[in-house]
Coordinates of C-alpha atoms and ligand atoms in Angstrom, one line a residue:
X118 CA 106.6 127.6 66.8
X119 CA 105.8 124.3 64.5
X120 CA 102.7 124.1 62.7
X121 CA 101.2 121.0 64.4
X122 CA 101.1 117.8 61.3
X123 CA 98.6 118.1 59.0
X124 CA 95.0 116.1 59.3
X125 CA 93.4 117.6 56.3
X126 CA 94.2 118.0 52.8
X127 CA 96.0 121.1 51.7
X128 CA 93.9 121.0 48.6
X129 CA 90.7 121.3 50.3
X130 CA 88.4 124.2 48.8
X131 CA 88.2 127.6 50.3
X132 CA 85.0 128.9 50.8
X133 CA 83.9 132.9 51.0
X134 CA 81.2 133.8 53.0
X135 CA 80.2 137.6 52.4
X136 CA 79.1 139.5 55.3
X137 CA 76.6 141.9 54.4
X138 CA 76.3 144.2 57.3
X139 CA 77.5 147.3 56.0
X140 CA 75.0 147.4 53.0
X141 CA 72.9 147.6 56.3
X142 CA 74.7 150.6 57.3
X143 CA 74.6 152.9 54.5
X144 CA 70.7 151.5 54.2
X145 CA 70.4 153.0 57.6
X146 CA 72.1 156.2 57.4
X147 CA 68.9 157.2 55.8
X148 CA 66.2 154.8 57.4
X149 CA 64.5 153.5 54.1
X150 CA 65.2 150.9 52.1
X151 CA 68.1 151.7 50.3
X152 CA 70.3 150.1 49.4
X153 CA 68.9 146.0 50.8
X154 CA 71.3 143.7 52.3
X155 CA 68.9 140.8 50.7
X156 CA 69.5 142.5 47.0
X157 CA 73.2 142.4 47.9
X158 CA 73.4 138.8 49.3
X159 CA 72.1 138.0 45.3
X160 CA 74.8 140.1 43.7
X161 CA 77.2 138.3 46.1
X162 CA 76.1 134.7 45.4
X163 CA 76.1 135.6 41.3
X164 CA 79.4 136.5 41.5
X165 CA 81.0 133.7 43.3
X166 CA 80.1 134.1 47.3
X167 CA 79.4 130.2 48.7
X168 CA 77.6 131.8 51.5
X169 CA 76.0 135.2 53.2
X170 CA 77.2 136.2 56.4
X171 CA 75.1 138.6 59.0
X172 CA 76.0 139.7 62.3
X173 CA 72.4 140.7 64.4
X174 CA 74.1 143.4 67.3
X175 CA 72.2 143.7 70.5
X176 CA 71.7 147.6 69.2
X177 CA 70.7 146.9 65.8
X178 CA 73.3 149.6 64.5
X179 CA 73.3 147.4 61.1
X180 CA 71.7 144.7 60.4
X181 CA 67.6 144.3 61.7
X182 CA 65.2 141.4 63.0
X183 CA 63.8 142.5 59.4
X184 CA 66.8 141.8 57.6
X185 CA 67.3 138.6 59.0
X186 CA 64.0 137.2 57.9
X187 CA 64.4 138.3 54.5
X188 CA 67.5 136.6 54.2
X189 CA 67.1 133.0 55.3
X190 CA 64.1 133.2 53.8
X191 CA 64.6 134.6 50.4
X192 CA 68.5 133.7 49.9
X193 CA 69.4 130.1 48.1
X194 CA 72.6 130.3 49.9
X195 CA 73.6 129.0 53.3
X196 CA 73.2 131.9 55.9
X197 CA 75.6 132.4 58.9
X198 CA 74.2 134.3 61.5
X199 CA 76.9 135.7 63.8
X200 CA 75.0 136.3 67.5
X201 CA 76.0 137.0 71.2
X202 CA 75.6 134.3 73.4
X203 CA 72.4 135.7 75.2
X204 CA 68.9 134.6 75.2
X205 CA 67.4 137.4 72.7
X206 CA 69.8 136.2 70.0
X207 CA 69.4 132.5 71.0
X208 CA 65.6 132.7 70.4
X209 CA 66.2 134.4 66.6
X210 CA 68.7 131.8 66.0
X211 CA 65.9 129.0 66.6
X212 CA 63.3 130.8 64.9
X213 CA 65.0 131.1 61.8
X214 CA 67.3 128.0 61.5
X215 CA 70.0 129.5 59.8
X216 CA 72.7 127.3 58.5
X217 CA 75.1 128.1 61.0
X218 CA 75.8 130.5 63.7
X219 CA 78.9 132.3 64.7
X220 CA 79.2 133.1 68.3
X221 CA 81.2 136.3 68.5
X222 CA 81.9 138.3 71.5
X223 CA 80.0 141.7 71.8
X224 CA 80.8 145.1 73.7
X225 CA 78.2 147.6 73.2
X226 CA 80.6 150.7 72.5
X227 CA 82.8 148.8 70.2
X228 CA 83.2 149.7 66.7
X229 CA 83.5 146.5 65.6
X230 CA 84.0 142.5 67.1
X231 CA 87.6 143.7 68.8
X232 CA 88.9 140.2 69.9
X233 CA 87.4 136.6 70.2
X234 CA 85.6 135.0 73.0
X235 CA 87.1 133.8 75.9
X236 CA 86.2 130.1 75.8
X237 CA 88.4 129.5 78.4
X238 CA 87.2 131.5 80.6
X239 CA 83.5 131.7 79.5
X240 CA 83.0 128.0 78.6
X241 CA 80.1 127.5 81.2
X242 CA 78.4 130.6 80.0
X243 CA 78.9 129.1 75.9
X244 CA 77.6 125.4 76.9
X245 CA 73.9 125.8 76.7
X246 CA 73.9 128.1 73.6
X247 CA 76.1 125.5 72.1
X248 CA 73.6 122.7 73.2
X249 CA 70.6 124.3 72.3
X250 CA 71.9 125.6 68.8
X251 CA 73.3 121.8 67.8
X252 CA 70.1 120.8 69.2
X253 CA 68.4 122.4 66.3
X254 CA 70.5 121.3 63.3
X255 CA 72.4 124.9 63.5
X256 CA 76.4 124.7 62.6
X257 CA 77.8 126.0 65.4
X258 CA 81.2 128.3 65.2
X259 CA 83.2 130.5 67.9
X260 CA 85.2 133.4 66.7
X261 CA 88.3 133.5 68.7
X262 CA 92.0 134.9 68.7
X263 CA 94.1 132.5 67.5
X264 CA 95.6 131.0 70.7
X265 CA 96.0 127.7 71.3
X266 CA 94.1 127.7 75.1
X267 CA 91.0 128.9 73.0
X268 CA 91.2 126.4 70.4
X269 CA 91.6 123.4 72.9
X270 CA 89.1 124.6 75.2
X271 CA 86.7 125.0 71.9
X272 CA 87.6 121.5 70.7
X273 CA 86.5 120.8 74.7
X274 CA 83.3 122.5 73.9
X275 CA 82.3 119.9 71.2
X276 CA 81.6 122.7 68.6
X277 CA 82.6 121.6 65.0
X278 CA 84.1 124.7 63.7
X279 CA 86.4 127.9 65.2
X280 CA 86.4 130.8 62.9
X281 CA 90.1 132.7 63.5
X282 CA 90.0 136.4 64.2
X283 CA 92.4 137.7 61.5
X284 CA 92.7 141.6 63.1
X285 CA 95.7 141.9 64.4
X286 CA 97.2 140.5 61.5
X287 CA 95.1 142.8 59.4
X288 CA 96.6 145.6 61.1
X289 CA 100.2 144.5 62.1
X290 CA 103.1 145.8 60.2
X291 CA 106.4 144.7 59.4
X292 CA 108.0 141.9 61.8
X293 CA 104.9 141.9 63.9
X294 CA 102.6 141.4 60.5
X295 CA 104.6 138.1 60.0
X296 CA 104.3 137.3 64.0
X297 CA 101.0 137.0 63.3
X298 CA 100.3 134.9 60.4
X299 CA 102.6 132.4 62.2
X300 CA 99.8 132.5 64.9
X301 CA 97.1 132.1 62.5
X302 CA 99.3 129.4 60.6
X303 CA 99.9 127.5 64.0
X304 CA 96.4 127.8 65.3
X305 CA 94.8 126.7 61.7
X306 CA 96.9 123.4 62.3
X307 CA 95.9 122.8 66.2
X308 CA 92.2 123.8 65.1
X309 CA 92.6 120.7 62.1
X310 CA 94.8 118.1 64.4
X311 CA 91.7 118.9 67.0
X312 CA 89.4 117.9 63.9
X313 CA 87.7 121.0 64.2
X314 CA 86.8 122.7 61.0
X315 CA 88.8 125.8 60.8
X316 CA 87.3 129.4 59.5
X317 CA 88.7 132.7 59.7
X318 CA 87.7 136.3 58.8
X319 CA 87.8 139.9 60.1
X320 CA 89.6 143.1 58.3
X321 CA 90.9 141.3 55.8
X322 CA 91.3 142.8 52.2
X323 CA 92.5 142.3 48.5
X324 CA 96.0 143.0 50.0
X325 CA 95.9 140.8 53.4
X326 CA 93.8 137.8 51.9
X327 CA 96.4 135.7 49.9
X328 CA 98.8 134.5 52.9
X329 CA 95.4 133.9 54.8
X330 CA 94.1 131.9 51.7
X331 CA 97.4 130.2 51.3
X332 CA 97.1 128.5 54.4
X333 CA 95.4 124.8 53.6
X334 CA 93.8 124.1 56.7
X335 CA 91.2 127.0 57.0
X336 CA 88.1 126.2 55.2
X337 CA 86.1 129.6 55.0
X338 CA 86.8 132.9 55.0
X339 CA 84.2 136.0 55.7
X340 CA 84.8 139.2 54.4
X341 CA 82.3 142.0 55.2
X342 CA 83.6 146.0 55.4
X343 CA 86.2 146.1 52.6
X344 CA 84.1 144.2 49.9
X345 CA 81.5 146.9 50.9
X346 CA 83.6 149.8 50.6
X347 CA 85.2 148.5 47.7
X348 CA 82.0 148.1 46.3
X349 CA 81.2 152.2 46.0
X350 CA 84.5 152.0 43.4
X351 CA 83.7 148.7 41.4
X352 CA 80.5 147.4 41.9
X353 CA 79.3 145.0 44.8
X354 CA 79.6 142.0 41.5
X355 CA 83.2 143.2 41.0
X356 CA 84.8 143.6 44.5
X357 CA 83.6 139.8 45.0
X358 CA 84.7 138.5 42.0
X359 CA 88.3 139.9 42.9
X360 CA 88.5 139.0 45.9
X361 CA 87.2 135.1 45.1
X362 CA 89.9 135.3 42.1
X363 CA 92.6 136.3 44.8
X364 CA 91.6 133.9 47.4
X365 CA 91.7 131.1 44.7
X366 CA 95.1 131.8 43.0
X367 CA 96.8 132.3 46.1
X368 CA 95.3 128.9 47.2
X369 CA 96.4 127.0 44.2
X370 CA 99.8 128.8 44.5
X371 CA 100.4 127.4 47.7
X372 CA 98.7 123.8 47.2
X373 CA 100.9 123.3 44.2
X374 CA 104.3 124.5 46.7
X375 CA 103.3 121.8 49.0
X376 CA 102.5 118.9 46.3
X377 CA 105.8 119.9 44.2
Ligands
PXP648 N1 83.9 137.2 61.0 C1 83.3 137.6 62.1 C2 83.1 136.6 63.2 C3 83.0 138.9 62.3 O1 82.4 139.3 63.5 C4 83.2 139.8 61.2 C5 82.7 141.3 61.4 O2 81.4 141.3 61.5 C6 83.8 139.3 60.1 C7 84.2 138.0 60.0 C8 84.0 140.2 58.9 O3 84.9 141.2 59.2 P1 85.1 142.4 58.2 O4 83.8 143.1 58.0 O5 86.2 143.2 58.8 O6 85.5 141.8 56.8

């Protein structure tokens, strides 16, 4: 597989969006108050985070209707809002105006987003949600796998930016670990040649987030559950400020590989 030629530059900045959710889990374990996803965003932003990331589920296991408000109202940051494509969602989306919003696939037993969205196979389903978001000044992303059918059918779509589900390389091992950053590698560069802006996020950790960071064509990556659980052993401040150091050092790393 050969990356497709590069339409970006490699020294473009990485962003990190934080995904807050799982303040919104422990908060909920309990059912106060304690701890607030909106007091965390704060933390996040002081200590480095370019933007806040929140995922409103159909069940409302995490993050509420509450929480959303709060945040793009209170937070000086831009706010993502990941969302289904369905009409509930659709209607918070356009009542709050969030900066940009991440369409992910949803499965009500799932423990997590498992894969990305079919786009291929559920582009007439995406096109009005697309429409009506853009409509309203909102950034529109798709999370999908990274596979070349998704990305071209998303570039089809007219959506400016694909966020690339980082899972399975999250979770691989061995030979299969580096099968899988090739994908991400390859797909980054389709995503770029396509001239859509290139995101990517899910699982990933101090340990898996340098080879993802190393790769010049992604833009922005969102962390959520191991900055949080991280958090309960250094600090929420701390866990970002690593992880931001990592994702920056491996960047310059590999921009200064390419320019030498
Ligand atoms: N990006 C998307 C689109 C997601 O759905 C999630 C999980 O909500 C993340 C990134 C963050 O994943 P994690 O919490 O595993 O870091």
């Amino acid at each position: 597989m050969t990356t497709p030629a590069r339409t970006t530059s490699p020294a473009l900045p990485l962003r990190l969006g934080v995904n807050i959710d799982h303040v919104a889990t422990i908060r909920n374990a309990r059912g106060g108050d304690h701890p607030d996803p909106v007091r965390a965003a704060r933390i996040a932003a002081e200590a480095g985070a370019d933007g806040i990331t929140a995922h409103l589920r159909e069940d409302r296991r995490h993050i509420s209707d509450r929480d959303i408000r709060a945040l793009a109202r209170d937070i000086e940051l831009p706010l993502n809002l990941e969302m289904a494509a369905t009409e509930e969602m659709l209607a918070v989306a356009l009542a709050h105006r969030p900066h940009a919003a991440c369409i992910v696939p949803e499965k009500r037993r799932e423990l997590t987003t498992e894969g990305g969205l079919d786009v291929v196979g559920g582009c007439d389903h995406l096109v009005p949600f697309v429409e009506r978001l853009a409509a309203a000044g909102i950034r529109v992303s798709l999370f999908i796998d990274p596979d070349s059918a998704q990305i071209e059918a998303a570039a089809d779509l007219g959506v400016p930016v694909v966020e690339l589900h980082t899972g399975a390389y999250c979770e691989a091992t061995g030979a299969a670990c580096e099968r899988e950053l090739e994908r991400i590698r390859y797909a980054a560069g389709l995503a770029s040649t396509l001239g859509l802006e290139c995101h990517a996020g899910h699982g990933l950790s101090f340990e898996t987030v340098g080879k993802i960071a190393a790769i010049g064509e992604i833009r922005e990556l969102n962390i959520g559950h191991f900055l949080v659980g991280e958090a309960i052993f250094c600090g929420l401040d701390s866990a970002v400020k690593r992880m931001r150091a990592l994702m920056d050092k491996a960047r310059a790393e590999a921009t200064g590989r390419r320019t030498a």
